Tab-separated table of C-alpha atoms and ligand atoms in Angstrom:
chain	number	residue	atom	x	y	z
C	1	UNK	CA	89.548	11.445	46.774
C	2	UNK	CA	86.301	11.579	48.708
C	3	UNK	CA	85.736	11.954	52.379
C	4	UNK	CA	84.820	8.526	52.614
C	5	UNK	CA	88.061	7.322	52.567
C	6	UNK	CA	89.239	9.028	55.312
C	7	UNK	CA	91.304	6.343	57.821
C	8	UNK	CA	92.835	4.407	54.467
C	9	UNK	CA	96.553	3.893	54.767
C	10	UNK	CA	98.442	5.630	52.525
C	11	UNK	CA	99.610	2.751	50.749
C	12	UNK	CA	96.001	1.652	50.213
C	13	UNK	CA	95.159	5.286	48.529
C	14	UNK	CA	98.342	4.876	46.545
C	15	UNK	CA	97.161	1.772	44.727
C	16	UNK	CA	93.568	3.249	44.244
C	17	UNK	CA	95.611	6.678	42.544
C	18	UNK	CA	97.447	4.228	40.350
C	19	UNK	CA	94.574	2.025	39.251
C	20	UNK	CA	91.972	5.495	38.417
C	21	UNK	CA	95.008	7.314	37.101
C	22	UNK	CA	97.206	4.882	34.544
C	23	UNK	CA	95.617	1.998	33.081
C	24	UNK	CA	99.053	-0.174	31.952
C	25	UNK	CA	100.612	1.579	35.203
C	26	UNK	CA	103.894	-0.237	36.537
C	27	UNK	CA	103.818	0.557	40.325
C	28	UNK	CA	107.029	2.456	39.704
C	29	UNK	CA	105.528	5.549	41.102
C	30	UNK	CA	103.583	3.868	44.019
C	31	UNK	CA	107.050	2.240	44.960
C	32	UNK	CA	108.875	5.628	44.920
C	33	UNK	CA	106.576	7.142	47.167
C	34	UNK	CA	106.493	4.205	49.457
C	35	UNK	CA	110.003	4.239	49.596
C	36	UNK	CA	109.822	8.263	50.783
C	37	UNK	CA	107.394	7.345	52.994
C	38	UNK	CA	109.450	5.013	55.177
C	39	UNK	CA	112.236	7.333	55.173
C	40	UNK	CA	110.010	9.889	56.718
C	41	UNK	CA	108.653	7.880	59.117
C	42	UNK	CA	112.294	6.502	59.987
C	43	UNK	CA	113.201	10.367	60.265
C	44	UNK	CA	110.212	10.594	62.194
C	45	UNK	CA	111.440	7.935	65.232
C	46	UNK	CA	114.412	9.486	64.920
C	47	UNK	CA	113.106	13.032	65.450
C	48	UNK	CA	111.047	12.046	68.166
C	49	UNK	CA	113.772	10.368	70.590
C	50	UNK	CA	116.499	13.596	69.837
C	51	UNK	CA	116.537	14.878	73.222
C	52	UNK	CA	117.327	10.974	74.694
C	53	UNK	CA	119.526	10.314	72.579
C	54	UNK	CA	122.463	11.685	71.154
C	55	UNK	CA	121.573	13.428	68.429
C	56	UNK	CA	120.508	16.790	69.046
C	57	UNK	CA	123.095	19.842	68.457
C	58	UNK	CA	125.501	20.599	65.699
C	59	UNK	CA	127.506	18.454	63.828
C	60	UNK	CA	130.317	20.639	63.446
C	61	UNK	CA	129.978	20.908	59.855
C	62	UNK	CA	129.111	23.825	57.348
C	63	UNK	CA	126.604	22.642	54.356
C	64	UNK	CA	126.550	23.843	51.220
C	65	UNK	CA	124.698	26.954	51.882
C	66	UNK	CA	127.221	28.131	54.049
C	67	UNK	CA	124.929	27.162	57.052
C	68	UNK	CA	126.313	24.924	60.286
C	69	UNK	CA	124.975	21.237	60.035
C	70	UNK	CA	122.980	19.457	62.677
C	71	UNK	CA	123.203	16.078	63.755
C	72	UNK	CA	119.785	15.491	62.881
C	73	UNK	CA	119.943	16.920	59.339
C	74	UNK	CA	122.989	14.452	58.602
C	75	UNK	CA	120.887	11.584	59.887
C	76	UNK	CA	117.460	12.635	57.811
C	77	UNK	CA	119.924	13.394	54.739
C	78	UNK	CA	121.585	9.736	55.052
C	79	UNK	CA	118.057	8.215	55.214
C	80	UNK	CA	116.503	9.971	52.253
C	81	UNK	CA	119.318	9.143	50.236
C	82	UNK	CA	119.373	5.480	51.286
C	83	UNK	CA	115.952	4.891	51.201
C	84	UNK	CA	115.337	6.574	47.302
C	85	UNK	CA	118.875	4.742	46.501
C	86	UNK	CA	117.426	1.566	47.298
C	87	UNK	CA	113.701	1.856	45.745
C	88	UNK	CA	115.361	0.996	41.998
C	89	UNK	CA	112.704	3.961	41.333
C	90	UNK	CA	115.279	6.810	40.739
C	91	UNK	CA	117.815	7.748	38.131
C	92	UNK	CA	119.535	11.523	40.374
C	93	UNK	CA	118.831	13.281	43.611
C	94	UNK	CA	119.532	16.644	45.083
C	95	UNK	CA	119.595	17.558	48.797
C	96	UNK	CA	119.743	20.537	50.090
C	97	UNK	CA	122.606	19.414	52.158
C	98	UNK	CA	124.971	18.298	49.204
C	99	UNK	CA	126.518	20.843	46.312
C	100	UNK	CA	126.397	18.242	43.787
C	101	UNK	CA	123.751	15.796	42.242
C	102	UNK	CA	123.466	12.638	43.965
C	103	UNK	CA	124.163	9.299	41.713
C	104	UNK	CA	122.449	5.914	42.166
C	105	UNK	CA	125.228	3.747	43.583
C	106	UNK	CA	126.211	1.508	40.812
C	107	UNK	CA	124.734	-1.751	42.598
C	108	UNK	CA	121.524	-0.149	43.009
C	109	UNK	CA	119.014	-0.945	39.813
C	110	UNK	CA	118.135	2.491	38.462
C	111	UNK	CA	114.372	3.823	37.670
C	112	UNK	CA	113.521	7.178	35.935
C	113	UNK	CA	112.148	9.459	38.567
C	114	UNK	CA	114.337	12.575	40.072
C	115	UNK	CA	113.805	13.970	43.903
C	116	UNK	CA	114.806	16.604	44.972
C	117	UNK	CA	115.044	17.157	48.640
C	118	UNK	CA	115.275	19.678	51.928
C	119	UNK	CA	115.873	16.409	54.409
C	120	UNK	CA	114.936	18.333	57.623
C	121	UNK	CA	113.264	22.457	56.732
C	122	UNK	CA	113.697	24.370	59.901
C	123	UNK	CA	116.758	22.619	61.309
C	124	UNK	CA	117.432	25.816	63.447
C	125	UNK	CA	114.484	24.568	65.376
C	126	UNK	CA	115.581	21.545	66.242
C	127	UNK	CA	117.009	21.938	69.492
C	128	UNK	CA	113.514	23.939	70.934
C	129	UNK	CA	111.212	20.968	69.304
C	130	UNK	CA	109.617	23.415	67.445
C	131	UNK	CA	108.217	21.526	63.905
C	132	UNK	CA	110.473	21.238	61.479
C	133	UNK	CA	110.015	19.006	58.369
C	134	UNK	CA	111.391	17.053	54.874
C	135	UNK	CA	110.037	18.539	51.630
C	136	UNK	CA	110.051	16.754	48.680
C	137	UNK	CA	109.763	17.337	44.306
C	138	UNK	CA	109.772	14.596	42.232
C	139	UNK	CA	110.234	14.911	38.073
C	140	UNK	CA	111.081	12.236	35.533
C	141	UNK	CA	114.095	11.745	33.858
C	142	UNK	CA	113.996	13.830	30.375
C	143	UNK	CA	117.465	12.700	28.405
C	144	UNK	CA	117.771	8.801	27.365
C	145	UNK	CA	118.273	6.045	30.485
C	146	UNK	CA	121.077	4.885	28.793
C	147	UNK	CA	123.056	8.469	29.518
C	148	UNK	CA	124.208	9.423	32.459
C	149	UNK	CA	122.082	11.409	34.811
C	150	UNK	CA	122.764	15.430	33.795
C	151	UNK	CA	121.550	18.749	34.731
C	152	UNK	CA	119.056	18.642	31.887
C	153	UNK	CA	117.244	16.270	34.127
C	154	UNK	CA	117.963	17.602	37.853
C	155	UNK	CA	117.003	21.362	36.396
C	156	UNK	CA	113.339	21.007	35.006
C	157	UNK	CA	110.978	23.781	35.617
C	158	UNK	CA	108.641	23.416	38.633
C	159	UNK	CA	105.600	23.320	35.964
C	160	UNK	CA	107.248	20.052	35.148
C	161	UNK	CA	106.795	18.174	38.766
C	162	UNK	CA	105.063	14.860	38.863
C	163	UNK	CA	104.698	15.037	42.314
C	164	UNK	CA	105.482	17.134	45.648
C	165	UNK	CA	105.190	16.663	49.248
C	166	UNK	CA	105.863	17.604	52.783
C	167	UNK	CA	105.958	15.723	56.286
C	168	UNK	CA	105.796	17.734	59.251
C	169	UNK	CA	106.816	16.180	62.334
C	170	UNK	CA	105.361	18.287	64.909
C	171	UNK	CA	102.455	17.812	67.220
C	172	UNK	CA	101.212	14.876	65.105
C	173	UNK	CA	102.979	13.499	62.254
C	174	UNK	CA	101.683	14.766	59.066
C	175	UNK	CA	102.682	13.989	55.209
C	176	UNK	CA	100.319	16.191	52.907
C	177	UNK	CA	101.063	15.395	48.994
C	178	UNK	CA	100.042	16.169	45.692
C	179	UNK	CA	100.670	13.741	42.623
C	180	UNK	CA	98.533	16.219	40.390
C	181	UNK	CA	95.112	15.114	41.576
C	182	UNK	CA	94.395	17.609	44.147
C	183	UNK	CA	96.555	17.449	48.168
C	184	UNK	CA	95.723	14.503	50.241
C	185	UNK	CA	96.960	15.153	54.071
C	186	UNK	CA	97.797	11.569	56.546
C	187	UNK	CA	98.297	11.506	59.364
C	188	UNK	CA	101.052	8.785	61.621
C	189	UNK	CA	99.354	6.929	63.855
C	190	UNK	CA	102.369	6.132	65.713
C	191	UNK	CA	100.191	2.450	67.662
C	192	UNK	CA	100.275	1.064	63.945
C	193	UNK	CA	103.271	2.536	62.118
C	194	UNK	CA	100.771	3.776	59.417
C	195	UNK	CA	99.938	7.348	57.387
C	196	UNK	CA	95.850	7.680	57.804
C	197	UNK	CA	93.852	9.537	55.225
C	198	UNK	CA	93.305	12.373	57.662
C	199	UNK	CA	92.924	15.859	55.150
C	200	UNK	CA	90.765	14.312	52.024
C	201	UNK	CA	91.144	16.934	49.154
C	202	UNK	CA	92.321	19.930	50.996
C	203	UNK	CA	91.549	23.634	49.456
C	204	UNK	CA	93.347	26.257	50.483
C	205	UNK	CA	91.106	29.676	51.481
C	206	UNK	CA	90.227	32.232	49.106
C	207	UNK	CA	91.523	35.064	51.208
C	208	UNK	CA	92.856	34.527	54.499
C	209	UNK	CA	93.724	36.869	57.820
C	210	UNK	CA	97.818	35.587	58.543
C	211	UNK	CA	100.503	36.960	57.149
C	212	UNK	CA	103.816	35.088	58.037
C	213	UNK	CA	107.492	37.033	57.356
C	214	UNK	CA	110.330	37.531	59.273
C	215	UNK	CA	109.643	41.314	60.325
C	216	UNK	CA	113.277	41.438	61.389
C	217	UNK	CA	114.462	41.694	57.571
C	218	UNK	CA	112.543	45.178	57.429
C	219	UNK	CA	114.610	47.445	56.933
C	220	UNK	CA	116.478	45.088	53.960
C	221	UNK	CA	113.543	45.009	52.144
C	222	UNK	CA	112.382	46.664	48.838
C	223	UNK	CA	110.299	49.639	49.214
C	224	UNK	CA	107.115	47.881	47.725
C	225	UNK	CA	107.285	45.227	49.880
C	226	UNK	CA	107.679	47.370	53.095
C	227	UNK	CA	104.726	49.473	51.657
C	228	UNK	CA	102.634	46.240	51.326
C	229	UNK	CA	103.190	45.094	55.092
C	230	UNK	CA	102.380	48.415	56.436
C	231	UNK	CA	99.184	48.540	54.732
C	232	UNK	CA	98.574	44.653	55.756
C	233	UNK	CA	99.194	46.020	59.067
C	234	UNK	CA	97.609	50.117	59.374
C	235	UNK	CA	95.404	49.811	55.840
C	236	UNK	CA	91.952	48.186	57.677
C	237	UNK	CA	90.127	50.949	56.560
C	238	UNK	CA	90.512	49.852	53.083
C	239	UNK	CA	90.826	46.275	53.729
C	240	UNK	CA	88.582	45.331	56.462
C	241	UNK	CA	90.763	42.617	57.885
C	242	UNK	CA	92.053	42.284	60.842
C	243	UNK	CA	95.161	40.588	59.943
C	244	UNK	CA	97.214	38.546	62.297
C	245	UNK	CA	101.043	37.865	61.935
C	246	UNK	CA	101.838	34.342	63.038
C	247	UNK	CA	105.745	33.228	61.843
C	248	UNK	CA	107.300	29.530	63.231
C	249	UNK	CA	110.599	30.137	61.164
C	250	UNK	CA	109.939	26.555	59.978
C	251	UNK	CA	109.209	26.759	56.464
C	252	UNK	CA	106.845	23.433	56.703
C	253	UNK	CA	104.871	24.329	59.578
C	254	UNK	CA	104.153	27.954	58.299
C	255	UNK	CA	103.396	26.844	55.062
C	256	UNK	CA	100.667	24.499	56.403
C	257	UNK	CA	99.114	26.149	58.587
C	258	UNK	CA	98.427	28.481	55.989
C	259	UNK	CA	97.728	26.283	53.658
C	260	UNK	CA	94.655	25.033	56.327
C	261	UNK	CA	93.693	28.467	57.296
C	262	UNK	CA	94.390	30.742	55.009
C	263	UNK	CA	96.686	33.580	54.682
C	264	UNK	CA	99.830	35.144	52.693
C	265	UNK	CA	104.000	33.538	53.424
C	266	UNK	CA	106.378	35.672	52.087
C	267	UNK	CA	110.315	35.491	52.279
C	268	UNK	CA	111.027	38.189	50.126
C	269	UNK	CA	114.496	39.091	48.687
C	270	UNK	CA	116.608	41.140	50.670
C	271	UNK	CA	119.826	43.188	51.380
C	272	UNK	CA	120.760	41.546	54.328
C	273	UNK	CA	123.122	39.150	52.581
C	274	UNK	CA	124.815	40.250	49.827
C	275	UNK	CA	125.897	36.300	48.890
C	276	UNK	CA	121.651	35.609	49.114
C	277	UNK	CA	119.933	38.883	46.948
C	278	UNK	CA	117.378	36.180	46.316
C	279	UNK	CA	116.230	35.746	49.524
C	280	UNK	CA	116.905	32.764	51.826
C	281	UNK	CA	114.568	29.923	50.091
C	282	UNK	CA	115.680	27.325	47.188
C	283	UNK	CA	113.605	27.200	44.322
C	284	UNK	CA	114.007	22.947	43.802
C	285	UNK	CA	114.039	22.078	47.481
C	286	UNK	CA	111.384	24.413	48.840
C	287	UNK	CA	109.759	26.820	46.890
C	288	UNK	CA	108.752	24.640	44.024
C	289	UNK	CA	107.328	21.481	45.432
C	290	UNK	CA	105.034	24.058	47.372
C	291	UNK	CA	104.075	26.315	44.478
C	292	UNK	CA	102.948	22.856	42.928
C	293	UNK	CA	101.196	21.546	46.606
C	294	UNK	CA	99.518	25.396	46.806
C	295	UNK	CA	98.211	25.392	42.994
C	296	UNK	CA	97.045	21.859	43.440
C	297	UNK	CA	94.804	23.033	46.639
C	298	UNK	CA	93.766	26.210	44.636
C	299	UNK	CA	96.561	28.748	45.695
C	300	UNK	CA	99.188	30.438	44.312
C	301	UNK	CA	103.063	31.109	44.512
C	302	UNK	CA	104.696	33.874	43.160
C	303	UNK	CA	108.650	36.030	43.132
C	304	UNK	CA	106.028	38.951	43.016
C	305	UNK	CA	106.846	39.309	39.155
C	306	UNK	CA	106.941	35.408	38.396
C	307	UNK	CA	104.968	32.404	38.625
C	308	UNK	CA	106.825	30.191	40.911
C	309	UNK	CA	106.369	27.037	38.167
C	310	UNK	CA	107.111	29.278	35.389
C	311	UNK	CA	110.851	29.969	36.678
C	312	UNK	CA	113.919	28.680	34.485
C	313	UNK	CA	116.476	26.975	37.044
C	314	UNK	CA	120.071	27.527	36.430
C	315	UNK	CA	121.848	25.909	39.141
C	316	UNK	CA	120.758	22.905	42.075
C	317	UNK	CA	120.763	25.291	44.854
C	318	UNK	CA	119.348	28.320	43.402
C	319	UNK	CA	117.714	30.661	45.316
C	320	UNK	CA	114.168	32.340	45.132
C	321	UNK	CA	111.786	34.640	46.379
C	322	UNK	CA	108.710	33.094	47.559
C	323	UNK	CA	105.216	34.524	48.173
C	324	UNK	CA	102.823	31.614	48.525
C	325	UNK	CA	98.918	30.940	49.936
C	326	UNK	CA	95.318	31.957	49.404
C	327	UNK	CA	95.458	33.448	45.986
C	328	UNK	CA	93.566	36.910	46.488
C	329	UNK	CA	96.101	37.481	49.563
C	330	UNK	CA	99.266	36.684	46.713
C	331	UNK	CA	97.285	38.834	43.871
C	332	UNK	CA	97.429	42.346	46.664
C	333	UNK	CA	100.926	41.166	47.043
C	334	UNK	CA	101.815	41.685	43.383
C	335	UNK	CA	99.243	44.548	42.359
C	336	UNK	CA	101.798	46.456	44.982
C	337	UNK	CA	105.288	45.176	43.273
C	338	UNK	CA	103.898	46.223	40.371
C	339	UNK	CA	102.976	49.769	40.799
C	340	UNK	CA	99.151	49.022	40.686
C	341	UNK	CA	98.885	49.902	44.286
U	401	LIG	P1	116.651	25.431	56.479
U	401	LIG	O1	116.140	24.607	55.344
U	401	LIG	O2	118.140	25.481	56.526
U	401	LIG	O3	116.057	25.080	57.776
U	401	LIG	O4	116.279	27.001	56.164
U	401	LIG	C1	115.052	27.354	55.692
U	401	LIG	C2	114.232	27.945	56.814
U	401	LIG	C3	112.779	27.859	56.492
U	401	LIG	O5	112.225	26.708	57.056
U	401	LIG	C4	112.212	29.096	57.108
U	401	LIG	O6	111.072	29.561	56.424
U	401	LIG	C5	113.338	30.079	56.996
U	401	LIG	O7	114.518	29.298	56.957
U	401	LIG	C6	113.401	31.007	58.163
U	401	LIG	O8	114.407	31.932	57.930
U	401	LIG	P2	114.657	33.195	58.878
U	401	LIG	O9	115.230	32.641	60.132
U	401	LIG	O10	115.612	34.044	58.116
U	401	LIG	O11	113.331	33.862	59.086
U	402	LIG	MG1	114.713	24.207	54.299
């Protein structure tokens, strides 16, 4: 996509995709992505009016992850599902927020694409407006239409993703995607109701100077991974970078600004929670659709010992660890995992 689109809606740049991309192409895909789209900019309104209306807080209920629910997260959950449910586009979802897969209600025609979904990363920030965000992995259906929907389909590898995305609702509004071709970033211009071609072909850095963890986890870390922060931190006589931490505790919003500026994310596994040696992140909801979104702009996304992509899911809400962003940071990262440093 060239820089001289920048300003074209979204919907116009989805048409030009589908007409360079698929000759014979049935506007299934177009539709499905319109379709999360408007859910993101409902979830958007809705994020932006919490504090006047009643939806900030908890809801009183524990998700599947064991973690309290917010109002908010119900209401961005709801719309996802409603909004895919609807499009006729989709054949199974999976939200973060539910244990099981989601069917297409009966009434509903059915399509063949799969989503999975985080419906609002971050929600612990919700109450502070800090950014938080919906993250989104789309695959096609692999087993016959006429079956049922089954884990065959909801558990593809993320080297299998037809498309991936993130909206941030933060300072601006901002849905960055990737449907294979390179990331295309819009941005909500709230006076029309529209996502503007604002980030044409982004590319993530080389090498960058951030490094975004959550220090507190320390002492719960493996010994290579504690010996790679100290040298991020006391090694810039070998390095030569002045390295700067910068964490949001928003998934979304660190991820992106990385992504922009260059650097090195890393939730790592850890000790601190015996029911989560994986560390904290989902591989369908989080990690994968950006391992796909950071390859596309030229990055990479690693466990340390695994390419992202490259990992076999076993269940919906598996959990990974996830070191993604400009590719020479993620290369140190492993050269010290694996002995080489
Ligand atoms: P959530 O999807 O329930 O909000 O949890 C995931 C979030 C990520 O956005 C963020 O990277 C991480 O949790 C922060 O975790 P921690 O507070 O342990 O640093
Ligand atoms: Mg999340």
């Amino acid at each position: 996509m060239s820089s001289d689109n920048i300003g074209i809606t979204i919907s116009n740049h989805l048409l030009l995709n589908q007409q360079q991309l698929s000759t014979g192409a049935t506007g299934s895909y177009t539709r499905l992505l319109q379709a999360l789209v408007l859910a993101c900019k409902i979830i958007q309104r809705d994020v932006a009016k919490a504090g006047l209306v009643d939806v900030l807080g908890r809801a009183g209920s524990i998700n599947v992850q064991g973690e309290e629910v917010q109002k908010l997260d119900e209401l961005a959950n709801t719309t996802v599902k409603r909004r895919l449910s609807t499009s006729g586009e989709c054949c199974g979802l999976a939200s973060e927020e539910e244990a099981d897969i989601i069917e297409i209600p009966r009434q509903y025609p059915k399509g063949n694409y799969i989503v999975h979904f985080d419906p609002l990363d971050g929600s612990s920030n919700i109450d502070a407006n800090v950014s938080i965000g919906t993250i989104f992995s789309i695959y096609r259906r692999i087993t016959p239409s006429t079956n049922d929907i089954s884990l065959l389909d909801m558990l593809q590898k993320g080297v299998e993703q037809v498309g991936a995305g993130y909206v941030i609702y933060g300072s601006s509004c901002i849905l960055v995607f990737s449907t294979g071709q390179g990331v295309n970033g819009f941005t909500l211009d709230p006076s029309i109701g529209e996502f503007l071609l604002s980030h044409p072909n982004i590319k993530t850095p080389e090498k960058g100077k951030i490094y975004s963890i959550n220090e507190g986890n320390y002492n719960y870390w493996d010994a290579p991974t504690k010996k790679y922060i100290d040298w991020v931190k006391t090694g810039y006589q070998e390095h030569k970078t002045h390295y700067t931490a910068r964490y949001v505790g928003s998934l979304v919003a660190d991820f992106h600004r990385n992504l922009l500026y260059g650097g090195i994310f890393l939730y790592p596994a850890d000790l601190k929670d015996p029911k989560k040696p994986q560390g904290k992140l989902r591989l369908m909801c989080e990690a994968n659709p950006l391992a796909y979104i950071v390859e596309q702009a030229g990055g990479l996304a690693t466990t340390g010992k695994e390419r992202i992509l490259d990992i076999e899911p076993r269940h919906l809400h598996q959990r990974t660890p996830l070191i993604i962003g400009s590719p020479e940071d993620v290369r140190i990262y492993e050269d010290f995992i694996s002995g080489k440093r």
